[in-house]
Amino acid sequence: MSKAIVHEFTRPQAHAITVAFGDGIGPEIMDATLYVLAEAKANIQIETIEVGQRYYENGVSTGIPPMAWESIHRTKVLLKAPITTPQGGGYKSLNVTMRKTLGLYANIRPCISYYPYVETKQPRMNLVIVRENEEDLYAGIEYRQTHDAFQSVKIITNSGAERIHRYAFEYARQNNRKKVTCMSKDNIMKLTDGCFHKAFDRIGAEYPEILKDHYIIDIGSAKIAAKPHLFDVIVTENLYGDIISDIAAEVSGSVGLAGSSNIGANYAMFEAIHGSAPDIAGKGIANPSGLIQGAIMMLIHLNEVETANKIQNAWLRTIEDGIHTGDIFGDMSREKVGTMDFARAVVERLGQEPDRFPTAKYKPRDNMTPIHAVMSPEIEKRSLVGVDLFVYWRDKPMDELGALLTKSCPDSMEIKMISCKGLKVWPNADVQMDFTDRFRARYKAKGATITHNDIATLMKNVADAGVDFLKTENLFMFDDEPGFVKSAGE
Ligand code: NAD
């Protein structure tokens, strides 16, 4: 698509960035954003790519043609307007593809109230959510195992957890934020969420000047809705982050004003949090602020903090002066403007500071080292002490399954119990649960350890006994710490 407005970026030694104009209101808000960047003399050179709807419709299932990838691989920084994802099967979300392909492990979403200029129920909200983007239930490892039971595997790694926590603390340092709050559910998921929480404590110890606390995600989400001023930076896992990002954006009252970034060790993508708004596309009335905020995050990432401060302060002043697009027009508004007139108002205020909002003062960063997920050395002794065997069993007595699985047990092991949905149901269990058709038998070593061959023998014996097994899960000890949890009633 050819663009009506030419944006001049002429400085030598400029950072090359890739720009995607997107769909719907995308081209309008991108034009406005590039105009502000050019007038602020941002030290960037832009390469334009086309992605999204047109390519989806022409059979590129990801919406991203090879030429677009070439540019992104060259510049490593993408400023992206929203994309329309076609409804129906066969299309892949462009954002998910970008995140996975480019290793964008962190999603950063500031949620800020601009009270009294923008209406909100939470005038004192100013928090940033740092969401882990690669792991957790979103790794997409799912199975249908039986007629009744479906399974999704939650993966949390020490190295991935440490990486996102380090990013959150570095973000706090860079952006003058005083506290980092971790949210998890480690009271229930003691190993996975426990790993996430412990990694937070370890990494946090390296940042003594930053305050730290931890909330269980359920009460944490409630507090974000009711008392968001309690929070500064929040770091959390993928699923929780997805949910609380939307709660926080909604509560702030400024969905159209928020930017977001997706950061990896080598690549970064910046955008507005809203979509392509096809209902108002082509009318010149969309608010470009979300994408302008995304562009400010990009400038900070590029260490162009002087320009970031200049644009942020001019933007805050524009909001204070009551120059508002229709979506945020209210009691404190003075003039209703369209997309480009809003951008012009920002440009007119370049060099000015806000009166009431705090002045933006991002600091230059010395250390630009990319943050990788680094596995720690194998210090603990890892020993194989048993195996859980998952079986399909239905409409027959538990004692019959217990007898078959006991008979199948090799000499090196003993069967300890059978559980259903994490509750012990055999032997000697009086349970009121409605069973499903997926059960788990726990076998433990009679001596200190078992071998993989013992597990193979068990599987052969179980198959010979005619029991339909689904999978095994090995039980390890790490020094004296079990790498598995007990079932309820075990
Ligand atoms: P949306 O965010 O596009 O629109 C929701 C409502 O907010 C609409 O009434 C819209 O007019 C309004 N709105 C959004 N941005 C605005 C702005 N800048 N100024 C003024 N009003 C604004 O959400 P949707 O309608 O659910 O989705 C539309 C399309 O966008 C879908 O195809 C969806 O897949 C896509 N989408 C893309 C992204 C992305 O590229 N990151 C994110 C979300 C949705």
Coordinates of C-alpha atoms and ligand atoms in Angstrom, one line a residue:
M1 CA 0.0 0.0 0.0
S2 CA 1.5 3.4 -0.9
K3 CA 1.5 6.0 1.8
A4 CA 0.1 9.5 1.4
I5 CA 2.5 11.0 3.8
V6 CA 6.3 10.8 3.4
H7 CA 8.2 10.8 6.7
E8 CA 11.7 12.2 6.6
F9 CA 14.3 10.4 8.8
T10 CA 17.6 11.7 7.6
R11 CA 20.1 11.4 10.5
P12 CA 23.2 9.4 9.8
Q13 CA 24.0 6.4 12.1
A14 CA 20.3 6.0 12.6
H15 CA 18.7 2.8 14.0
A16 CA 17.1 0.8 11.2
I17 CA 13.6 -0.3 12.2
T18 CA 10.9 -2.2 10.3
V19 CA 7.4 -0.7 10.1
A20 CA 4.2 -2.5 9.4
F21 CA 1.2 -0.3 8.6
G22 CA -1.3 -3.1 9.4
D23 CA -5.0 -3.2 8.6
G24 CA -8.2 -1.2 9.5
I25 CA -7.1 1.9 11.3
G26 CA -3.5 0.7 11.2
P27 CA -2.3 2.9 8.3
E28 CA -3.9 6.0 9.8
I29 CA -2.5 5.7 13.2
M30 CA 0.9 4.6 11.8
D31 CA 1.1 7.7 9.6
A32 CA 0.3 9.9 12.7
T33 CA 2.9 8.1 14.8
L34 CA 5.7 8.3 12.1
Y35 CA 4.8 12.0 11.7
V36 CA 5.5 12.6 15.4
L37 CA 8.7 10.5 15.3
A38 CA 10.0 12.4 12.3
E39 CA 9.2 15.9 13.8
A40 CA 10.8 14.8 17.1
K41 CA 13.9 14.0 15.0
A42 CA 14.0 10.4 16.2
N43 CA 17.3 8.8 15.3
I44 CA 15.7 6.0 13.1
Q45 CA 15.6 4.9 9.5
I46 CA 12.4 3.0 8.5
E47 CA 11.9 0.0 6.2
T48 CA 8.3 -0.5 5.4
I49 CA 6.8 -4.0 5.1
E50 CA 3.3 -5.3 4.4
V51 CA 1.8 -8.0 6.5
G52 CA -1.7 -9.1 7.6
Q53 CA -5.1 -9.2 5.9
R54 CA -3.9 -9.0 2.2
Y55 CA -1.5 -11.9 2.7
Y56 CA -4.0 -14.0 4.7
E57 CA -6.4 -13.6 1.8
N58 CA -3.7 -14.6 -0.7
G59 CA -3.0 -17.9 1.1
V60 CA -0.1 -17.0 3.4
S61 CA -1.5 -18.7 6.5
T62 CA 0.8 -16.6 8.9
G63 CA 0.0 -13.3 7.2
I64 CA 3.8 -12.7 6.9
P65 CA 5.4 -13.0 3.5
P66 CA 9.2 -13.8 3.2
M67 CA 10.2 -10.2 2.3
A68 CA 8.8 -9.0 5.6
W69 CA 10.8 -11.6 7.5
E70 CA 14.0 -10.5 5.7
S71 CA 13.5 -6.9 6.8
I72 CA 12.7 -7.9 10.4
H73 CA 15.8 -10.2 10.5
R74 CA 17.9 -7.3 9.3
T75 CA 16.6 -4.5 11.6
K76 CA 15.6 -6.7 14.6
V77 CA 13.1 -4.0 15.7
L78 CA 9.4 -3.9 14.5
L79 CA 6.9 -1.2 15.0
K80 CA 3.6 -2.7 14.1
A81 CA 0.1 -1.3 13.6
P82 CA -2.8 -3.7 14.4
I83 CA -3.6 -6.5 12.1
T84 CA -7.1 -7.9 11.2
T85 CA -7.0 -11.7 11.9
P86 CA -9.5 -13.4 9.6
Q87 CA -12.2 -15.5 11.3
G88 CA -12.3 -19.2 10.8
G89 CA -9.8 -22.0 10.8
G90 CA -6.5 -22.3 8.9
Y91 CA -5.2 -18.8 9.8
K92 CA -2.4 -18.4 12.3
S93 CA -2.3 -15.4 14.6
L94 CA 0.4 -13.1 13.3
N95 CA 1.3 -12.0 16.9
V96 CA 1.8 -15.6 18.1
T97 CA 3.9 -16.5 15.0
M98 CA 6.1 -13.4 15.6
R99 CA 6.5 -14.1 19.3
K100 CA 7.5 -17.7 18.7
T101 CA 9.7 -17.2 15.6
L102 CA 11.5 -14.2 17.0
G103 CA 11.9 -15.6 20.6
L104 CA 10.0 -12.7 22.1
Y105 CA 9.8 -14.0 25.6
A106 CA 8.5 -10.9 27.4
N107 CA 5.3 -9.0 26.9
I108 CA 5.4 -5.6 28.5
R109 CA 2.1 -3.7 29.1
P110 CA 2.0 -0.4 31.0
C111 CA -1.5 0.3 32.4
I112 CA -1.8 4.0 33.4
S113 CA -4.7 6.2 34.3
Y114 CA -4.7 9.7 33.0
Y115 CA -7.1 11.1 35.5
P116 CA -8.8 13.6 35.5
Y117 CA -8.3 14.1 31.8
V118 CA -9.5 10.6 30.9
E119 CA -12.4 9.1 32.8
T120 CA -11.5 6.1 35.0
K121 CA -12.7 4.5 38.2
Q122 CA -9.0 4.1 39.3
P123 CA -7.4 7.6 39.2
R124 CA -4.1 6.4 40.8
M125 CA -3.3 3.5 38.6
N126 CA 0.2 3.4 37.1
L127 CA 1.5 -0.1 36.8
V128 CA 3.4 -2.3 34.2
I129 CA 2.7 -5.9 33.6
V130 CA 5.7 -8.0 32.5
R131 CA 4.3 -11.3 31.2
E132 CA 6.3 -14.4 30.4
N133 CA 5.5 -15.3 26.8
E134 CA 7.0 -18.7 25.9
E135 CA 6.2 -21.1 28.6
D136 CA 3.3 -22.2 30.9
L137 CA 0.1 -23.7 29.5
Y138 CA 0.6 -21.6 26.4
A139 CA 3.4 -23.9 25.1
G140 CA 0.6 -25.6 23.3
I141 CA 1.3 -29.2 24.5
E142 CA -2.2 -30.7 24.6
Y143 CA -3.7 -34.2 24.3
R144 CA -6.9 -35.9 24.2
Q145 CA -6.1 -39.1 26.1
T146 CA -9.4 -40.9 26.6
H147 CA -13.0 -40.5 25.7
D148 CA -13.5 -38.3 28.7
A149 CA -10.1 -36.7 29.6
F150 CA -8.1 -34.0 27.9
Q151 CA -4.7 -32.8 29.1
S152 CA -2.7 -29.6 28.7
V153 CA 0.9 -29.6 29.9
K154 CA 2.2 -26.7 32.0
I155 CA 5.9 -26.1 31.5
I156 CA 7.9 -23.7 33.7
T157 CA 11.7 -23.7 33.6
N158 CA 14.2 -22.3 36.0
S159 CA 16.0 -20.6 33.2
G160 CA 12.9 -19.1 31.6
A161 CA 11.6 -17.9 35.0
E162 CA 15.0 -16.3 35.9
R163 CA 15.1 -14.6 32.5
I164 CA 11.6 -12.9 32.8
H165 CA 12.4 -11.9 36.4
R166 CA 15.7 -10.4 35.4
Y167 CA 13.9 -8.5 32.6
A168 CA 11.3 -7.2 35.1
F169 CA 14.0 -5.9 37.5
E170 CA 16.0 -4.4 34.7
Y171 CA 12.9 -2.8 33.4
A172 CA 12.1 -1.4 36.8
R173 CA 15.7 0.1 37.1
Q174 CA 15.5 1.6 33.6
N175 CA 12.1 3.2 34.1
N176 CA 12.5 4.6 37.6
R177 CA 10.1 2.0 39.1
K178 CA 10.4 1.2 42.8
K179 CA 8.8 -2.2 43.3
V180 CA 8.4 -5.5 41.5
T181 CA 5.5 -7.8 42.5
C182 CA 5.5 -11.5 41.5
M183 CA 2.2 -13.2 41.0
S184 CA 1.8 -17.0 41.0
K185 CA -0.3 -19.8 42.5
D186 CA 2.5 -21.6 44.3
N187 CA 0.2 -22.5 47.2
I188 CA -1.4 -25.1 44.8
M189 CA 1.1 -25.7 42.0
K190 CA 4.1 -26.2 44.4
L191 CA 6.6 -27.3 41.8
T192 CA 5.8 -25.2 38.6
D193 CA 4.6 -22.0 40.3
G194 CA 7.0 -22.7 43.2
C195 CA 9.9 -22.7 40.7
F196 CA 8.6 -19.3 39.3
H197 CA 8.3 -17.8 42.8
K198 CA 11.7 -19.1 44.0
A199 CA 13.4 -17.8 40.8
F200 CA 11.9 -14.4 41.6
D201 CA 13.4 -14.4 45.1
R202 CA 16.8 -15.4 43.7
I203 CA 16.9 -12.8 41.0
G204 CA 15.3 -10.1 43.2
A205 CA 18.2 -10.5 45.7
E206 CA 20.5 -9.0 43.0
Y207 CA 18.4 -5.8 43.0
P208 CA 18.5 -4.6 46.7
E209 CA 17.3 -1.1 45.8
I210 CA 14.0 -2.4 44.4
L211 CA 11.1 -3.4 46.7
K212 CA 9.7 -6.8 46.2
D213 CA 6.5 -8.7 47.1
H214 CA 4.5 -11.7 46.0
Y215 CA 0.7 -12.2 45.6
I216 CA -1.2 -15.3 45.0
I217 CA -2.7 -14.6 41.5
D218 CA -6.4 -14.8 42.6
I219 CA -6.1 -12.1 45.3
G220 CA -3.6 -10.3 43.2
S221 CA -6.1 -10.0 40.3
A222 CA -8.7 -8.7 42.7
K223 CA -6.4 -6.1 44.1
I224 CA -5.5 -4.9 40.6
A225 CA -9.2 -4.3 40.0
A226 CA -9.9 -2.7 43.4
K227 CA -6.5 -1.1 44.5
P228 CA -4.2 -0.9 41.5
H229 CA -2.1 1.8 43.2
L230 CA -0.6 -0.9 45.3
F231 CA 1.4 -2.1 42.3
D232 CA 4.3 -0.8 40.3
V233 CA 5.8 -3.6 38.1
I234 CA 4.1 -7.0 38.1
V235 CA 5.9 -10.0 36.8
T236 CA 3.9 -13.2 36.1
E237 CA 3.5 -16.3 34.1
N238 CA 1.9 -16.5 30.6
L239 CA -1.7 -17.4 31.4
Y240 CA -2.0 -15.2 34.5
G241 CA -0.4 -12.3 32.6
D242 CA -2.8 -12.7 29.7
I243 CA -5.8 -12.4 32.0
I244 CA -4.5 -9.6 34.3
S245 CA -3.3 -7.5 31.3
D246 CA -6.9 -7.2 30.1
I247 CA -8.2 -6.6 33.6
A248 CA -5.7 -3.9 34.2
A249 CA -6.2 -2.2 30.8
E250 CA -9.9 -2.2 31.3
V251 CA -9.7 -0.8 34.8
S252 CA -7.3 2.0 33.7
G253 CA -10.0 3.2 31.4
S254 CA -7.4 3.8 28.7
V255 CA -7.5 0.9 26.3
G256 CA -7.0 3.2 23.3
L257 CA -4.1 4.9 25.0
A258 CA -1.8 2.0 25.9
G259 CA 1.2 0.6 24.0
S260 CA 2.9 -2.7 24.5
S261 CA 6.2 -4.4 23.6
N262 CA 7.3 -7.9 23.0
I263 CA 11.0 -8.4 23.8
G264 CA 13.5 -11.1 23.0
A265 CA 17.2 -11.5 23.4
N266 CA 17.7 -10.5 19.7
Y267 CA 14.4 -9.0 18.5
A268 CA 11.7 -6.6 19.7
M269 CA 8.2 -5.7 18.5
F270 CA 6.2 -2.6 19.6
E271 CA 2.5 -1.9 19.1
A272 CA -0.7 -0.5 20.5
I273 CA -2.8 -2.9 22.6
H274 CA -6.0 -2.4 20.7
G275 CA -7.0 -4.1 17.4
S276 CA -7.6 -2.8 13.9
A277 CA -11.0 -1.3 14.7
P278 CA -12.6 -1.9 11.3
D279 CA -15.7 -0.1 12.5
I280 CA -14.0 3.3 12.4
A281 CA -11.3 2.5 9.7
G282 CA -10.8 5.2 7.0
K283 CA -12.7 7.9 9.0
G284 CA -9.6 9.7 10.3
I285 CA -11.0 9.6 13.9
A286 CA -8.9 6.8 15.5
N287 CA -6.8 7.7 18.5
P288 CA -3.1 7.2 17.5
S289 CA -2.0 7.3 21.2
G290 CA -1.6 3.6 21.7
L291 CA 0.8 3.3 18.8
I292 CA 2.6 6.5 19.9
Q293 CA 3.1 4.9 23.3
G294 CA 4.4 1.7 21.6
A295 CA 6.9 3.9 19.6
I296 CA 8.0 5.6 22.8
M297 CA 8.7 2.2 24.3
M298 CA 10.7 1.4 21.1
L299 CA 12.8 4.6 21.5
I300 CA 13.6 3.6 25.1
H301 CA 14.6 0.1 23.8
L302 CA 16.9 1.7 21.3
N303 CA 18.3 3.9 24.1
E304 CA 17.1 7.1 22.4
V305 CA 15.7 8.3 25.7
E306 CA 16.0 12.0 25.0
T307 CA 13.6 11.7 22.1
A308 CA 11.4 9.3 24.1
N309 CA 11.1 11.9 26.9
K310 CA 10.4 14.7 24.4
I311 CA 7.5 12.8 22.8
Q312 CA 6.1 11.5 26.1
N313 CA 6.1 15.0 27.6
A314 CA 4.5 16.6 24.6
W315 CA 1.9 13.8 24.5
L316 CA 1.1 14.2 28.2
R317 CA 0.7 18.0 27.7
T318 CA -1.6 17.4 24.8
I319 CA -3.8 15.2 27.0
E320 CA -3.7 17.8 29.8
D321 CA -4.6 20.6 27.3
G322 CA -7.9 18.7 26.6
I323 CA -7.1 18.0 22.9
H324 CA -8.7 14.6 22.6
T325 CA -9.9 12.1 20.0
G326 CA -13.6 11.1 20.2
D327 CA -12.9 7.8 22.1
I328 CA -11.7 9.7 25.2
F329 CA -13.7 12.9 24.8
G330 CA -15.3 13.8 28.1
D331 CA -15.8 16.5 30.7
M332 CA -12.2 17.6 30.7
S333 CA -11.9 17.7 26.9
R334 CA -11.6 21.1 25.2
E335 CA -11.2 20.2 21.5
K336 CA -12.3 17.1 19.6
V337 CA -9.7 16.2 17.0
G338 CA -9.1 13.5 14.4
T339 CA -6.1 11.2 14.1
M340 CA -3.7 13.6 12.3
D341 CA -4.8 16.7 14.2
F342 CA -4.0 14.9 17.4
A343 CA -0.6 14.1 16.1
R344 CA -0.1 17.8 15.0
A345 CA -1.1 18.9 18.5
V346 CA 1.6 16.6 20.0
V347 CA 4.2 18.0 17.5
E348 CA 3.3 21.6 18.4
R349 CA 4.1 20.7 22.1
L350 CA 7.5 19.0 21.4
G351 CA 9.8 20.7 23.9
Q352 CA 7.0 21.4 26.5
E353 CA 6.4 19.5 29.7
P354 CA 3.2 18.5 31.4
D355 CA 1.8 20.7 34.2
R356 CA 0.1 18.1 36.3
F357 CA 1.3 14.7 35.3
P358 CA 4.9 13.9 36.3
T359 CA 7.5 14.7 33.7
A360 CA 8.9 11.7 31.8
K361 CA 12.5 11.2 32.7
Y362 CA 13.8 8.0 31.2
K363 CA 17.5 7.4 31.8
P364 CA 20.1 6.3 29.3
R365 CA 21.1 2.7 29.9
D366 CA 24.8 1.6 30.1
N367 CA 24.3 -2.1 29.9
M368 CA 22.6 -3.3 26.7
T369 CA 23.5 -7.0 27.2
P370 CA 20.6 -9.2 25.9
I371 CA 19.0 -11.4 28.6
H372 CA 19.0 -15.1 27.7
A373 CA 17.5 -18.1 29.5
V374 CA 20.7 -19.6 31.0
M375 CA 20.4 -23.1 32.6
S376 CA 22.2 -23.4 35.9
P377 CA 24.9 -26.1 36.3
E378 CA 23.7 -29.6 37.2
I379 CA 24.6 -29.4 40.9
E380 CA 21.9 -31.6 42.5
K381 CA 22.1 -35.4 42.2
R382 CA 19.1 -36.5 40.1
S383 CA 18.0 -40.1 40.8
L384 CA 15.2 -42.1 39.3
V385 CA 13.1 -43.4 42.2
G386 CA 9.8 -44.5 40.6
V387 CA 7.3 -44.0 37.8
D388 CA 3.7 -42.9 37.4
L389 CA 1.8 -44.9 34.9
F390 CA -1.4 -43.4 33.4
V391 CA -4.1 -45.9 32.3
Y392 CA -7.5 -45.9 30.6
W393 CA -10.0 -47.8 32.8
R394 CA -13.7 -47.5 32.8
D395 CA -16.9 -49.2 34.3
K396 CA -14.9 -51.9 36.1
P397 CA -14.0 -52.2 39.8
M398 CA -10.9 -50.4 41.1
D399 CA -9.8 -53.6 42.9
E400 CA -9.6 -55.4 39.5
L401 CA -7.3 -52.6 38.1
G402 CA -5.3 -52.7 41.4
A403 CA -4.8 -56.5 41.0
L404 CA -3.7 -56.3 37.4
L405 CA -1.3 -53.4 38.0
T406 CA 0.1 -55.2 41.1
K407 CA 0.7 -58.3 39.1
S408 CA 2.5 -56.3 36.5
C409 CA 5.0 -54.8 38.9
P410 CA 8.7 -55.8 38.4
D411 CA 10.6 -57.0 41.5
S412 CA 12.5 -53.7 41.8
M413 CA 9.4 -51.7 42.5
E414 CA 6.2 -51.7 44.5
I415 CA 2.8 -50.2 43.6
K416 CA 1.9 -47.5 46.1
M417 CA -1.5 -46.3 45.0
I418 CA -3.9 -45.4 42.2
S419 CA -5.3 -41.9 41.9
C420 CA -8.0 -40.2 39.9
K421 CA -7.7 -36.5 39.2
G422 CA -5.0 -36.2 41.9
L423 CA -7.0 -38.0 44.6
K424 CA -6.0 -41.5 45.9
V425 CA -8.7 -44.0 45.1
W426 CA -7.0 -47.3 45.7
P427 CA -6.2 -49.1 48.0
N428 CA -8.2 -48.5 51.1
A429 CA -9.8 -45.2 50.0
D430 CA -13.3 -44.2 50.7
V431 CA -14.0 -41.5 48.1
Q432 CA -17.1 -39.8 46.9
M433 CA -15.6 -38.5 43.7
D434 CA -17.3 -39.0 40.3
F435 CA -14.6 -41.0 38.5
T436 CA -13.3 -40.3 35.0
D437 CA -11.7 -42.9 32.7
R438 CA -8.1 -41.8 33.3
F439 CA -6.2 -43.2 36.3
R440 CA -2.6 -43.0 37.5
A441 CA -0.7 -45.7 39.3
R442 CA 2.3 -44.8 41.3
Y443 CA 5.3 -47.2 41.5
K444 CA 8.2 -46.6 43.8
A445 CA 11.7 -48.2 44.0
K446 CA 12.0 -50.9 46.7
G447 CA 15.7 -49.9 47.0
A448 CA 17.2 -46.5 46.4
T449 CA 16.6 -46.3 42.7
I450 CA 15.2 -48.0 39.6
T451 CA 16.4 -48.1 36.0
H452 CA 14.8 -47.2 32.7
N453 CA 14.8 -50.9 31.9
D454 CA 12.7 -51.5 35.0
I455 CA 10.1 -49.0 33.5
A456 CA 10.3 -50.8 30.1
T457 CA 9.6 -54.1 31.9
L458 CA 6.7 -52.6 33.8
M459 CA 5.2 -51.3 30.5
K460 CA 5.6 -54.7 28.8
N461 CA 4.0 -56.5 31.8
V462 CA 1.0 -54.0 31.9
A463 CA 0.5 -54.4 28.1
D464 CA 0.6 -58.2 28.5
A465 CA -2.0 -57.9 31.3
G466 CA -4.3 -56.2 28.8
V467 CA -4.3 -52.8 30.5
D468 CA -4.6 -49.8 28.1
F469 CA -1.9 -47.4 29.3
L470 CA -1.7 -43.8 28.2
K471 CA 1.8 -42.6 29.2
T472 CA 4.4 -42.7 32.0
E473 CA 6.0 -39.9 34.0
N474 CA 9.3 -40.6 35.7
L475 CA 9.7 -39.8 39.4
F476 CA 13.1 -38.2 40.3
M477 CA 14.7 -37.0 43.5
F478 CA 17.0 -34.0 43.3
D479 CA 19.3 -34.6 46.2
D480 CA 16.8 -35.0 49.0
E481 CA 14.0 -33.0 47.3
P482 CA 11.3 -35.0 45.5
G483 CA 10.6 -33.8 41.9
F484 CA 6.9 -34.9 42.2
V485 CA 4.0 -34.1 44.5
K486 CA 1.9 -36.5 46.5
S487 CA -1.7 -37.1 45.7
A488 CA -4.4 -36.0 48.1
G489 CA -4.8 -38.9 50.5
E490 CA -1.5 -40.6 49.5
Ligands
NAD1 P1 -10.5 -3.4 18.6 O1 -9.5 -3.1 19.6 O2 -10.0 -3.3 17.2 O3 -11.8 -2.5 18.7 C1 -12.6 -2.6 19.9 C2 -13.4 -1.2 20.0 O4 -12.4 -0.2 20.4 C3 -14.0 -0.8 18.7 O5 -15.2 -0.1 18.9 C4 -13.0 0.2 18.1 O6 -13.6 1.2 17.3 C5 -12.4 0.9 19.4 N1 -11.0 1.2 19.2 C6 -9.9 0.4 19.1 N2 -8.8 1.1 18.9 C7 -9.2 2.4 18.8 C8 -8.5 3.6 18.6 N3 -7.2 3.6 18.4 N4 -9.2 4.8 18.6 C9 -10.5 4.8 18.8 N5 -11.3 3.7 19.0 C10 -10.6 2.5 19.0 O7 -11.0 -4.9 18.8 P2 -11.8 -5.9 17.9 O8 -12.9 -5.1 17.2 O9 -12.2 -7.0 18.8 O10 -10.8 -6.5 16.8 C11 -10.7 -6.0 15.5 C12 -9.6 -6.8 14.8 O11 -8.4 -6.5 15.4 C13 -9.8 -8.3 14.8 O12 -9.5 -8.8 13.6 C14 -8.7 -8.7 15.8 O13 -8.2 -10.0 15.5 C15 -7.7 -7.7 15.6 N6 -6.7 -7.5 16.7 C16 -5.4 -7.3 16.4 C17 -4.5 -7.0 17.4 C18 -3.1 -6.8 17.1 O14 -2.7 -6.7 15.9 N7 -2.2 -6.7 18.0 C19 -4.9 -6.9 18.8 C20 -6.3 -7.1 19.0 C21 -7.2 -7.4 18.0

